[in-house]
Amino acid sequence: MITFGRWASSLRFRLLAATLAALALALLLAGVWLSGLFREHVMRQFEAALTLQLDQLTTQLELDASGQPVIDPQQLSDPRWRTPYSGLYWQLDQVSGDGAIRSGVLRSRSLWDTTLPLSADALANGTVHVHEGSGPQGAAVLMLERTVALGEQPGVRWRLIVAAETRQALEAVDRFTGVLSISLLVLGALLALAAVTQVAVGLSPLRGLQHALVQVREGRSARLQGRFPSEVQPLIDDFNGVLDRNAEVVARARTQAGNLAHALKTPLAVLGQAATQALNAGDPANPRDTGPALARLVHEQVDTARRHIDWHLAHARAAAAERLPGLRTPVAPVVLGLVRVMQRVHAERHIDIDASGLPDTLAFAGEEQDLQEMLGNLIDNACKWARHTVVVSASSEAGRLCLRVEDDGPGIDDQARAAVLARGARLDESVPGSGLGLAIVTDLARLYGGDVRLETARLGGLGVALSLPAAD
C-alpha cells in the first residue's frame, strides 16, 4: 500500500498538484472577472437606456400659459409609463431657490399613488446624476435625475427623474454567472484531464526506465535497453557506461585471478605428479624407505592446496559477481550437467542421481560457475555418503531460489551439523576429501545473500537446503 507521504513526494503528485492548483486559481479569477465585466456591461446598457428615456422626457417638458410645467403622456413612446407598477417610472419635482423640494409635481401613471424618494443634492443644470434606491413596493431601482430651468422664473428649477427596476437586469447577470460557472467547471475538468494525460505521457519514459532497471536487476539484460527522450537519454548513456566499466573491472579481476590460479596450478601439478611417481616407485617391504610416506604427504598437501585455490577463486568470483547486475543462470542445465559428471565420477558405486523434477523456468541471479561450484560440492558430498539414491530438487518462492540435495546415507546428528559447516571439518576421515566443500558452499551462498541449512532428508539421510536469489 502506497502511503500518502510516499505519494506526496512523487514527481507525478508534484506536477499534478501544481498544475491543478494553477488551473483552479486561473479559472476562479477568470470567473470572477468575467462575471463582474458582464454585470458592468449590463448596468451600463441599462443606464444608457434610462438616459434615452430621460432625454425624451426632457424634450417633452414645457410650461403652460400659467407658468406650470406640462408633459403630454401621449408623446412618450414607452407604454410602460401608463401601466401601474410596470417597473419604469418618471417624476417631476420643483426645487425652489432656497433648496426646498416639492416632490411629485408631475409623475407617470406607472407610479400610481407613490412618489420616488430622492435625497436633495446640488445639481448644475443639465447634469445627470445616477442613484440606486427603492421604488414602488420596495423594488430596487436605478434612478437618473437632471435639473433644468424653464422660462423666466428666477430661482425655480425643475428636477426630472426616471427610474427602472433592476430585477430583470440582475437576473440576467445571475443567469450568465450560472452558465459561466458551469462552463468553467467543464473547462476545468477537461483541462485537469489534459493535465493528467500530459503528466502520464510526460513521465511514461520513467516507467520504461524502471522496467529496464528491473530487466537488469533480474538478469534479463546487462544494459538498459529501450527508446527514451533526449532529456533522459544522457542519463541512460551514463548509467550504461557505469555498467560497462563495472563489467570491465570484474572481467579484469577474473582474468588476474585466473592467471594467478594457472601460475599456481602448474607447479602443483608437477609436484603432484612427482609425488605419485615416488609413491608408486617406493618399496613397501623396506620400513626405512621414507619415499612413499613423503610422497603421500606431498600428494595430500598438493590436493589441499588445489582445494584452497579453488575456494579462494570461487570466493573472489562470487564477490565480484554479487555486485554485477544482469546475471542470470538457468538452473536445470547446470544440474543436469553436474549429474552426468557425478555419475561418471561415482560410477563404481552405482548411485542413482534423480534430478527429473527440476522446472525449466527457474534461474539463479548469479554466475554459472558459482552455481556449479555450490551444487557440485553438494552433489559430490551426497554421492560419497549415499547408499543408493541422491535426489536434487528446486523451487522458487518470493524471489528466492531453494535447491535441495538429499541422500539416503547415514545422515548427521543435530549436534554435529553446525561443526560440519566449519571450514576443513571432517566427521569421517575414511571418506576422501579436504573438508572444504560445505564451507565453500556456505561462503558463496552468503556472498549472494543466501544461506545453507542441514536437515533430515526424506530418504532418511542428510538433506542440504541451499537458498539463493532467483533471477525471476
Short mmCIF file of C-alpha atoms in Angstrom, two decimals:
data_model
loop_
_atom_site.label_atom_id
_atom_site.label_comp_id
_atom_site.label_asym_id
_atom_site.label_seq_id
_atom_site.Cartn_x
_atom_site.Cartn_y
_atom_site.Cartn_z
CA MET A 1 0.00 0.00 0.00
CA ILE A 2 1.38 3.38 -1.05
CA THR A 3 1.38 5.82 1.86
CA PHE A 4 0.38 9.45 1.43
CA GLY A 5 3.91 10.60 2.30
CA ARG A 6 5.38 8.49 -0.47
CA TRP A 7 2.70 9.65 -2.94
CA ALA A 8 3.18 13.29 -1.92
CA SER A 9 6.93 13.04 -2.56
CA SER A 10 6.44 11.62 -6.05
CA LEU A 11 7.14 13.72 -9.13
CA ARG A 12 3.71 12.87 -10.56
CA PHE A 13 1.94 14.28 -7.49
CA ARG A 14 4.01 17.46 -7.53
CA LEU A 15 3.34 18.14 -11.20
CA LEU A 16 -0.37 17.40 -10.91
CA ALA A 17 -0.77 19.39 -7.70
CA ALA A 18 0.99 22.44 -9.13
CA THR A 19 -0.90 22.24 -12.44
CA LEU A 20 -4.33 21.70 -10.90
CA ALA A 21 -3.79 24.44 -8.31
CA ALA A 22 -2.77 26.89 -11.04
CA LEU A 23 -5.76 25.87 -13.18
CA ALA A 24 -8.19 26.27 -10.28
CA LEU A 25 -6.83 29.71 -9.41
CA ALA A 26 -6.85 30.86 -13.04
CA LEU A 27 -10.44 29.66 -13.63
CA LEU A 28 -11.64 31.21 -10.38
CA LEU A 29 -10.10 34.58 -11.24
CA ALA A 30 -11.43 34.33 -14.80
CA GLY A 31 -14.94 33.56 -13.50
CA VAL A 32 -14.95 36.49 -11.07
CA TRP A 33 -13.55 38.87 -13.70
CA LEU A 34 -15.94 37.78 -16.49
CA SER A 35 -18.96 37.89 -14.18
CA GLY A 36 -18.03 41.37 -12.99
CA LEU A 37 -17.35 42.51 -16.54
CA PHE A 38 -20.73 41.24 -17.74
CA ARG A 39 -22.56 42.88 -14.81
CA GLU A 40 -20.83 46.18 -15.52
CA HIS A 41 -21.77 45.91 -19.21
CA VAL A 42 -25.42 45.15 -18.43
CA MET A 43 -25.70 48.02 -15.98
CA ARG A 44 -24.09 50.42 -18.46
CA GLN A 45 -26.60 49.36 -21.11
CA PHE A 46 -29.37 49.70 -18.54
CA GLU A 47 -28.17 53.19 -17.65
CA ALA A 48 -27.86 54.14 -21.31
CA ALA A 49 -31.47 53.09 -21.95
CA LEU A 50 -32.63 55.19 -18.96
CA THR A 51 -30.63 58.13 -20.26
CA LEU A 52 -32.57 57.93 -23.54
CA GLN A 53 -35.82 57.91 -21.55
CA LEU A 54 -34.63 60.93 -19.54
CA ASP A 55 -33.72 62.79 -22.75
CA GLN A 56 -37.16 62.04 -24.19
CA LEU A 57 -38.82 63.26 -21.02
CA THR A 58 -36.72 66.44 -21.03
CA THR A 59 -37.78 67.33 -24.57
CA GLN A 60 -41.46 66.96 -23.63
CA LEU A 61 -41.26 69.30 -20.61
CA GLU A 62 -42.98 72.65 -21.26
CA LEU A 63 -44.65 75.47 -19.31
CA ASP A 64 -48.28 76.31 -19.95
CA ALA A 65 -49.80 79.81 -20.06
CA SER A 66 -49.95 80.00 -16.28
CA GLY A 67 -46.27 79.01 -15.94
CA GLN A 68 -46.93 75.45 -14.77
CA PRO A 69 -44.96 72.52 -16.17
CA VAL A 70 -46.70 70.22 -18.64
CA ILE A 71 -45.68 66.81 -20.07
CA ASP A 72 -48.02 65.16 -22.53
CA PRO A 73 -48.07 61.40 -21.71
CA GLN A 74 -49.24 60.60 -25.21
CA GLN A 75 -45.93 61.86 -26.58
CA LEU A 76 -43.97 59.33 -24.55
CA SER A 77 -43.35 56.24 -26.66
CA ASP A 78 -42.93 53.52 -23.99
CA PRO A 79 -46.31 52.05 -22.94
CA ARG A 80 -44.88 51.08 -19.52
CA TRP A 81 -45.26 54.73 -18.44
CA ARG A 82 -49.02 54.23 -18.43
CA THR A 83 -49.10 50.79 -16.71
CA PRO A 84 -49.24 50.87 -12.88
CA TYR A 85 -46.15 49.43 -11.23
CA SER A 86 -44.72 48.42 -14.59
CA GLY A 87 -41.15 48.91 -13.41
CA LEU A 88 -40.50 52.09 -15.43
CA TYR A 89 -41.30 55.42 -13.79
CA TRP A 90 -40.80 59.18 -14.18
CA GLN A 91 -41.36 62.10 -11.81
CA LEU A 92 -41.01 65.89 -11.86
CA ASP A 93 -40.00 67.78 -8.68
CA GLN A 94 -39.89 71.53 -8.09
CA VAL A 95 -36.74 72.90 -6.48
CA SER A 96 -37.08 76.38 -5.01
CA GLY A 97 -34.32 78.89 -4.73
CA ASP A 98 -33.95 78.21 -1.01
CA GLY A 99 -33.48 74.48 -1.72
CA ALA A 100 -36.98 73.39 -0.78
CA ILE A 101 -38.25 70.49 -2.86
CA ARG A 102 -41.84 69.77 -3.80
CA SER A 103 -41.92 66.16 -4.90
CA GLY A 104 -44.29 64.69 -7.43
CA VAL A 105 -45.45 67.84 -9.17
CA LEU A 106 -45.92 65.57 -12.16
CA ARG A 107 -45.42 61.82 -12.31
CA SER A 108 -46.09 58.88 -14.56
CA ARG A 109 -49.22 56.78 -14.26
CA SER A 110 -46.98 53.79 -13.53
CA LEU A 111 -46.18 55.30 -10.12
CA TRP A 112 -49.90 55.29 -9.30
CA ASP A 113 -50.18 56.94 -5.89
CA THR A 114 -46.50 56.79 -4.87
CA THR A 115 -43.51 59.02 -5.39
CA LEU A 116 -39.84 58.35 -5.89
CA PRO A 117 -37.85 59.20 -2.73
CA LEU A 118 -34.70 61.04 -3.61
CA SER A 119 -32.39 62.96 -1.31
CA ALA A 120 -31.60 66.57 -2.14
CA ASP A 121 -28.29 67.21 -3.86
CA ALA A 122 -26.83 70.17 -5.69
CA LEU A 123 -27.02 69.73 -9.43
CA ALA A 124 -25.89 72.01 -12.22
CA ASN A 125 -28.45 72.48 -14.92
CA GLY A 126 -28.33 69.65 -17.44
CA THR A 127 -26.08 67.45 -15.31
CA VAL A 128 -27.24 63.82 -14.85
CA HIS A 129 -26.86 62.05 -11.51
CA VAL A 130 -27.28 58.30 -11.03
CA HIS A 131 -28.66 56.80 -7.80
CA GLU A 132 -29.67 53.36 -6.58
CA GLY A 133 -32.68 53.28 -4.38
CA SER A 134 -36.05 51.78 -3.56
CA GLY A 135 -39.10 52.24 -5.76
CA PRO A 136 -42.75 51.26 -5.50
CA GLN A 137 -43.47 48.14 -3.42
CA GLY A 138 -39.87 48.19 -2.20
CA ALA A 139 -38.36 47.11 -5.51
CA ALA A 140 -34.74 48.01 -6.19
CA VAL A 141 -34.48 50.68 -8.87
CA LEU A 142 -31.83 52.67 -10.69
CA MET A 143 -32.70 56.39 -10.84
CA LEU A 144 -31.36 59.13 -13.11
CA GLU A 145 -32.04 62.79 -12.31
CA ARG A 146 -31.49 66.02 -14.21
CA THR A 147 -32.23 69.63 -13.19
CA VAL A 148 -33.44 72.15 -15.79
CA ALA A 149 -34.63 75.77 -15.71
CA LEU A 150 -37.61 76.87 -17.82
CA GLY A 151 -38.86 80.32 -18.84
CA GLU A 152 -38.40 83.48 -16.90
CA GLN A 153 -38.81 82.02 -13.41
CA PRO A 154 -35.84 83.13 -11.43
CA GLY A 155 -34.87 80.80 -8.57
CA VAL A 156 -37.13 77.98 -9.73
CA ARG A 157 -35.72 74.79 -11.21
CA TRP A 158 -37.31 71.55 -12.22
CA ARG A 159 -35.86 68.13 -11.40
CA LEU A 160 -36.68 65.33 -13.82
CA ILE A 161 -36.32 61.77 -12.53
CA VAL A 162 -36.61 58.48 -14.41
CA ALA A 163 -36.30 55.14 -12.65
CA ALA A 164 -36.43 51.47 -13.65
CA GLU A 165 -36.41 48.28 -11.64
CA THR A 166 -33.12 46.40 -11.87
CA ARG A 167 -34.56 42.95 -11.08
CA GLN A 168 -34.60 41.66 -14.66
CA ALA A 169 -31.11 43.00 -15.37
CA LEU A 170 -29.72 41.40 -12.22
CA GLU A 171 -31.48 38.13 -13.03
CA ALA A 172 -29.80 38.17 -16.44
CA VAL A 173 -26.48 38.70 -14.69
CA ASP A 174 -27.21 35.77 -12.34
CA ARG A 175 -28.15 33.51 -15.27
CA PHE A 176 -24.96 34.45 -17.06
CA THR A 177 -22.94 33.78 -13.89
CA GLY A 178 -24.56 30.34 -13.53
CA VAL A 179 -23.87 29.39 -17.14
CA LEU A 180 -20.34 30.79 -16.82
CA SER A 181 -19.72 28.75 -13.66
CA ILE A 182 -20.88 25.51 -15.29
CA SER A 183 -18.82 26.28 -18.38
CA LEU A 184 -15.72 26.99 -16.33
CA LEU A 185 -16.23 23.78 -14.31
CA VAL A 186 -16.48 21.75 -17.51
CA LEU A 187 -13.46 23.55 -18.90
CA GLY A 188 -11.60 22.92 -15.64
CA ALA A 189 -12.44 19.20 -15.80
CA LEU A 190 -11.21 18.98 -19.39
CA LEU A 191 -8.04 20.89 -18.55
CA ALA A 192 -7.48 18.66 -15.49
CA LEU A 193 -7.89 15.59 -17.69
CA ALA A 194 -5.45 17.10 -20.18
CA ALA A 195 -3.01 17.79 -17.33
CA VAL A 196 -3.27 14.21 -16.06
CA THR A 197 -2.75 12.92 -19.60
CA GLN A 198 0.19 15.25 -20.11
CA VAL A 199 1.82 14.16 -16.86
CA ALA A 200 1.18 10.49 -17.66
CA VAL A 201 2.63 10.83 -21.18
CA GLY A 202 5.50 13.01 -19.98
CA LEU A 203 6.50 10.58 -17.22
CA SER A 204 5.93 7.39 -19.22
CA PRO A 205 9.67 7.22 -20.13
CA LEU A 206 10.37 6.91 -16.39
CA ARG A 207 8.18 3.81 -16.28
CA GLY A 208 10.13 2.48 -19.23
CA LEU A 209 13.34 3.25 -17.36
CA GLN A 210 12.02 1.43 -14.29
CA HIS A 211 11.16 -1.60 -16.44
CA ALA A 212 14.64 -1.54 -17.96
CA LEU A 213 16.20 -1.43 -14.48
CA VAL A 214 14.07 -4.41 -13.44
CA GLN A 215 15.32 -6.27 -16.51
CA VAL A 216 18.91 -5.55 -15.45
CA ARG A 217 18.27 -6.48 -11.83
CA GLU A 218 16.59 -9.77 -12.75
CA GLY A 219 19.40 -10.70 -15.11
CA ARG A 220 17.40 -10.45 -18.33
CA SER A 221 19.67 -7.74 -19.70
CA ALA A 222 23.18 -6.49 -19.00
CA ARG A 223 22.41 -2.90 -20.06
CA LEU A 224 19.48 -0.50 -20.04
CA GLN A 225 17.59 -1.12 -23.27
CA GLY A 226 14.80 0.94 -24.84
CA ARG A 227 13.98 4.23 -26.53
CA PHE A 228 13.98 7.28 -24.28
CA PRO A 229 13.50 11.05 -24.82
CA SER A 230 16.51 13.20 -25.50
CA GLU A 231 16.27 14.67 -21.97
CA VAL A 232 16.61 11.20 -20.39
CA GLN A 233 18.98 9.56 -22.88
CA PRO A 234 22.16 11.16 -21.44
CA LEU A 235 21.33 9.62 -18.07
CA ILE A 236 20.80 6.23 -19.73
CA ASP A 237 24.11 6.51 -21.59
CA ASP A 238 25.99 7.43 -18.41
CA PHE A 239 24.40 4.58 -16.47
CA ASN A 240 25.22 2.10 -19.23
CA GLY A 241 28.76 3.44 -19.22
CA VAL A 242 28.99 2.71 -15.48
CA LEU A 243 27.69 -0.83 -16.09
CA ASP A 244 30.24 -1.34 -18.87
CA ARG A 245 33.11 -0.08 -16.73
CA ASN A 246 31.97 -2.28 -13.85
CA ALA A 247 31.87 -5.28 -16.17
CA GLU A 248 35.38 -4.44 -17.41
CA VAL A 249 36.67 -4.24 -13.83
CA VAL A 250 35.10 -7.59 -12.96
CA ALA A 251 36.44 -9.19 -16.15
CA ARG A 252 39.92 -7.82 -15.41
CA ALA A 253 39.77 -9.14 -11.86
CA ARG A 254 38.67 -12.54 -13.10
CA THR A 255 41.47 -12.61 -15.64
CA GLN A 256 44.05 -11.75 -13.00
CA ALA A 257 42.63 -14.38 -10.64
CA GLY A 258 42.65 -16.94 -13.43
CA ASN A 259 46.26 -16.10 -14.31
CA LEU A 260 47.24 -16.49 -10.66
CA ALA A 261 45.43 -19.82 -10.50
CA HIS A 262 47.17 -21.13 -13.59
CA ALA A 263 50.51 -19.88 -12.28
CA LEU A 264 49.99 -21.86 -9.05
CA LYS A 265 48.28 -24.91 -10.51
CA THR A 266 51.13 -25.73 -12.87
CA PRO A 267 53.79 -26.17 -10.10
CA LEU A 268 51.24 -28.00 -8.01
CA ALA A 269 50.51 -30.35 -10.87
CA VAL A 270 54.25 -31.06 -11.25
CA LEU A 271 54.60 -31.72 -7.51
CA GLY A 272 51.56 -33.94 -7.54
CA GLN A 273 52.84 -35.96 -10.48
CA ALA A 274 56.26 -36.34 -8.86
CA ALA A 275 54.66 -37.44 -5.59
CA THR A 276 52.55 -40.01 -7.41
CA GLN A 277 55.61 -41.41 -9.20
CA ALA A 278 57.58 -41.56 -5.95
CA LEU A 279 54.65 -43.24 -4.23
CA ASN A 280 54.47 -45.88 -6.96
CA ALA A 281 58.25 -46.42 -7.04
CA GLY A 282 58.64 -46.91 -3.28
CA ASP A 283 59.41 -50.27 -1.59
CA PRO A 284 56.64 -51.11 0.90
CA ALA A 285 58.70 -54.03 2.30
CA ASN A 286 61.53 -51.73 3.42
CA PRO A 287 60.44 -49.78 6.54
CA ARG A 288 63.39 -47.42 6.18
CA ASP A 289 62.22 -46.29 2.80
CA THR A 290 60.56 -42.91 3.61
CA GLY A 291 59.78 -42.16 -0.03
CA PRO A 292 56.20 -43.43 -0.03
CA ALA A 293 55.36 -41.59 3.19
CA LEU A 294 56.83 -38.34 1.89
CA ALA A 295 55.10 -38.81 -1.46
CA ARG A 296 51.79 -39.43 0.26
CA LEU A 297 52.24 -36.29 2.37
CA VAL A 298 53.14 -34.19 -0.66
CA HIS A 299 50.21 -35.64 -2.59
CA GLU A 300 47.76 -34.78 0.21
CA GLN A 301 49.14 -31.26 0.65
CA VAL A 302 49.03 -30.58 -3.09
CA ASP A 303 45.40 -31.73 -3.17
CA THR A 304 44.61 -29.49 -0.20
CA ALA A 305 46.38 -26.55 -1.88
CA ARG A 306 44.32 -27.08 -5.01
CA ARG A 307 41.12 -27.06 -2.99
CA HIS A 308 42.19 -23.87 -1.24
CA ILE A 309 42.96 -22.22 -4.58
CA ASP A 310 39.56 -23.27 -5.92
CA TRP A 311 37.88 -21.96 -2.78
CA HIS A 312 39.58 -18.55 -2.96
CA LEU A 313 38.92 -18.24 -6.70
CA ALA A 314 35.26 -19.03 -6.18
CA HIS A 315 35.11 -16.55 -3.30
CA ALA A 316 36.68 -13.75 -5.37
CA ARG A 317 34.49 -14.51 -8.38
CA ALA A 318 31.29 -14.50 -6.31
CA ALA A 319 32.26 -11.28 -4.50
CA ALA A 320 32.65 -9.55 -7.87
CA ALA A 321 29.57 -11.12 -9.43
CA GLU A 322 27.37 -10.24 -6.48
CA ARG A 323 27.76 -6.54 -7.36
CA LEU A 324 27.35 -7.09 -11.09
CA PRO A 325 23.78 -6.62 -12.39
CA GLY A 326 22.30 -8.52 -15.28
CA LEU A 327 23.37 -12.04 -14.22
CA ARG A 328 21.03 -14.95 -14.95
CA THR A 329 21.83 -18.65 -14.92
CA PRO A 330 19.19 -21.30 -15.70
CA VAL A 331 19.23 -24.00 -13.03
CA ALA A 332 18.16 -27.11 -14.94
CA PRO A 333 21.07 -27.23 -17.47
CA VAL A 334 23.65 -26.75 -14.71
CA VAL A 335 22.16 -29.51 -12.52
CA LEU A 336 21.82 -31.97 -15.38
CA GLY A 337 25.41 -31.32 -16.46
CA LEU A 338 26.65 -31.95 -12.90
CA VAL A 339 24.56 -35.13 -12.67
CA ARG A 340 26.27 -36.53 -15.78
CA VAL A 341 29.70 -35.69 -14.36
CA MET A 342 28.94 -37.20 -10.92
CA GLN A 343 27.56 -40.37 -12.47
CA ARG A 344 30.93 -40.88 -14.18
CA VAL A 345 32.94 -39.94 -11.08
CA HIS A 346 31.00 -42.31 -8.82
CA ALA A 347 30.29 -44.94 -11.45
CA GLU A 348 31.78 -47.79 -9.35
CA ARG A 349 29.22 -47.12 -6.54
CA HIS A 350 26.18 -47.26 -8.90
CA ILE A 351 24.48 -44.24 -7.27
CA ASP A 352 21.11 -43.23 -8.73
CA ILE A 353 21.02 -39.40 -9.03
CA ASP A 354 17.46 -38.20 -9.61
CA ALA A 355 17.03 -34.65 -10.95
CA SER A 356 13.96 -35.23 -13.08
CA GLY A 357 11.65 -32.85 -11.18
CA LEU A 358 13.51 -29.60 -11.98
CA PRO A 359 11.34 -26.84 -13.52
CA ASP A 360 12.78 -25.33 -16.69
CA THR A 361 11.82 -21.78 -15.70
CA LEU A 362 13.99 -21.45 -12.58
CA ALA A 363 17.08 -19.26 -12.84
CA PHE A 364 19.81 -18.15 -10.45
CA ALA A 365 20.72 -14.45 -10.23
CA GLY A 366 24.46 -15.06 -10.30
CA GLU A 367 27.41 -16.63 -12.11
CA GLU A 368 27.05 -20.05 -13.69
CA GLN A 369 30.47 -21.13 -12.35
CA ASP A 370 29.41 -20.25 -8.79
CA LEU A 371 26.20 -22.28 -9.10
CA GLN A 372 28.26 -25.19 -10.48
CA GLU A 373 30.70 -24.84 -7.58
CA MET A 374 27.99 -24.91 -4.92
CA LEU A 375 25.83 -27.67 -6.42
CA GLY A 376 28.88 -29.67 -7.46
CA ASN A 377 30.13 -29.79 -3.87
CA LEU A 378 26.69 -30.69 -2.51
CA ILE A 379 26.00 -33.44 -5.07
CA ASP A 380 29.54 -34.83 -4.77
CA ASN A 381 29.25 -34.91 -0.97
CA ALA A 382 25.83 -36.61 -1.21
CA CYS A 383 27.22 -39.25 -3.61
CA LYS A 384 30.07 -40.01 -1.22
CA TRP A 385 27.70 -40.73 1.68
CA ALA A 386 24.63 -42.12 -0.14
CA ARG A 387 23.86 -45.82 -0.15
CA HIS A 388 21.83 -45.93 -3.34
CA THR A 389 20.00 -42.68 -4.16
CA VAL A 390 20.58 -38.93 -4.37
CA VAL A 391 17.68 -36.56 -5.17
CA VAL A 392 18.13 -32.98 -6.44
CA SER A 393 15.06 -30.69 -6.42
CA ALA A 394 14.41 -26.97 -6.84
CA SER A 395 11.61 -24.46 -6.24
CA SER A 396 11.08 -20.69 -6.16
CA GLU A 397 9.09 -18.53 -3.77
CA ALA A 398 9.03 -14.77 -3.09
CA GLY A 399 12.09 -14.09 -5.22
CA ARG A 400 14.18 -16.83 -3.57
CA LEU A 401 15.55 -19.97 -5.23
CA CYS A 402 15.55 -23.06 -2.98
CA LEU A 403 17.73 -26.01 -4.06
CA ARG A 404 17.69 -29.30 -2.10
CA VAL A 405 20.16 -32.16 -2.32
CA GLU A 406 19.16 -35.28 -0.35
CA ASP A 407 20.70 -38.70 0.07
CA ASP A 408 19.78 -41.99 1.74
CA GLY A 409 23.02 -42.24 3.68
CA PRO A 410 23.57 -42.33 7.45
CA GLY A 411 22.86 -38.62 7.92
CA ILE A 412 24.32 -36.31 10.56
CA ASP A 413 23.25 -35.80 14.16
CA ASP A 414 21.77 -32.42 15.07
CA GLN A 415 24.68 -31.67 17.41
CA ALA A 416 27.26 -32.29 14.67
CA ARG A 417 25.60 -30.28 11.88
CA ALA A 418 26.99 -26.92 12.96
CA ALA A 419 30.53 -28.33 13.06
CA VAL A 420 30.23 -29.80 9.57
CA LEU A 421 29.76 -26.34 8.05
CA ALA A 422 33.07 -25.14 9.54
CA ARG A 423 35.96 -24.81 7.14
CA GLY A 424 38.09 -28.01 6.97
CA ALA A 425 35.85 -30.02 9.28
CA ARG A 426 35.50 -33.74 8.52
CA LEU A 427 33.43 -36.21 10.55
CA ASP A 428 34.86 -39.33 8.91
CA GLU A 429 38.47 -39.42 7.73
CA SER A 430 37.81 -42.64 5.81
CA VAL A 431 35.91 -40.74 3.18
CA PRO A 432 38.24 -38.82 0.84
CA GLY A 433 38.08 -35.02 0.79
CA SER A 434 39.58 -31.90 2.27
CA GLY A 435 36.61 -30.78 4.36
CA LEU A 436 36.24 -27.56 2.33
CA GLY A 437 33.19 -28.50 0.26
CA LEU A 438 30.39 -27.35 2.56
CA ALA A 439 32.46 -24.36 3.72
CA ILE A 440 32.81 -23.20 0.10
CA VAL A 441 29.08 -23.63 -0.44
CA THR A 442 28.27 -21.68 2.73
CA ASP A 443 30.61 -18.79 1.91
CA LEU A 444 29.41 -18.50 -1.69
CA ALA A 445 25.77 -18.60 -0.64
CA ARG A 446 26.30 -15.85 1.95
CA LEU A 447 28.05 -13.66 -0.62
CA TYR A 448 24.88 -13.83 -2.70
CA GLY A 449 22.69 -13.11 0.33
CA GLY A 450 21.64 -16.76 0.73
CA ASP A 451 22.22 -19.47 3.30
CA VAL A 452 22.71 -23.22 3.76
CA ARG A 453 20.68 -25.42 6.14
CA LEU A 454 21.32 -29.04 7.05
CA GLU A 455 18.18 -31.10 7.57
CA THR A 456 17.00 -34.67 7.72
CA ALA A 457 16.25 -35.90 4.22
CA ARG A 458 13.02 -37.57 3.27
CA LEU A 459 15.16 -40.51 2.18
CA GLY A 460 16.48 -40.81 5.71
CA GLY A 461 19.94 -39.37 5.17
CA LEU A 462 21.22 -35.79 5.04
CA GLY A 463 19.29 -33.05 3.28
CA VAL A 464 21.01 -29.78 2.36
CA ALA A 465 18.74 -26.78 1.57
CA LEU A 466 20.53 -24.05 -0.41
CA SER A 467 18.72 -20.66 -0.59
CA LEU A 468 19.84 -18.21 -3.30
CA PRO A 469 18.40 -15.15 -5.07
CA ALA A 470 16.18 -16.05 -8.01
CA ALA A 471 16.56 -14.26 -11.32
CA ASP A 472 12.78 -14.01 -11.85
#
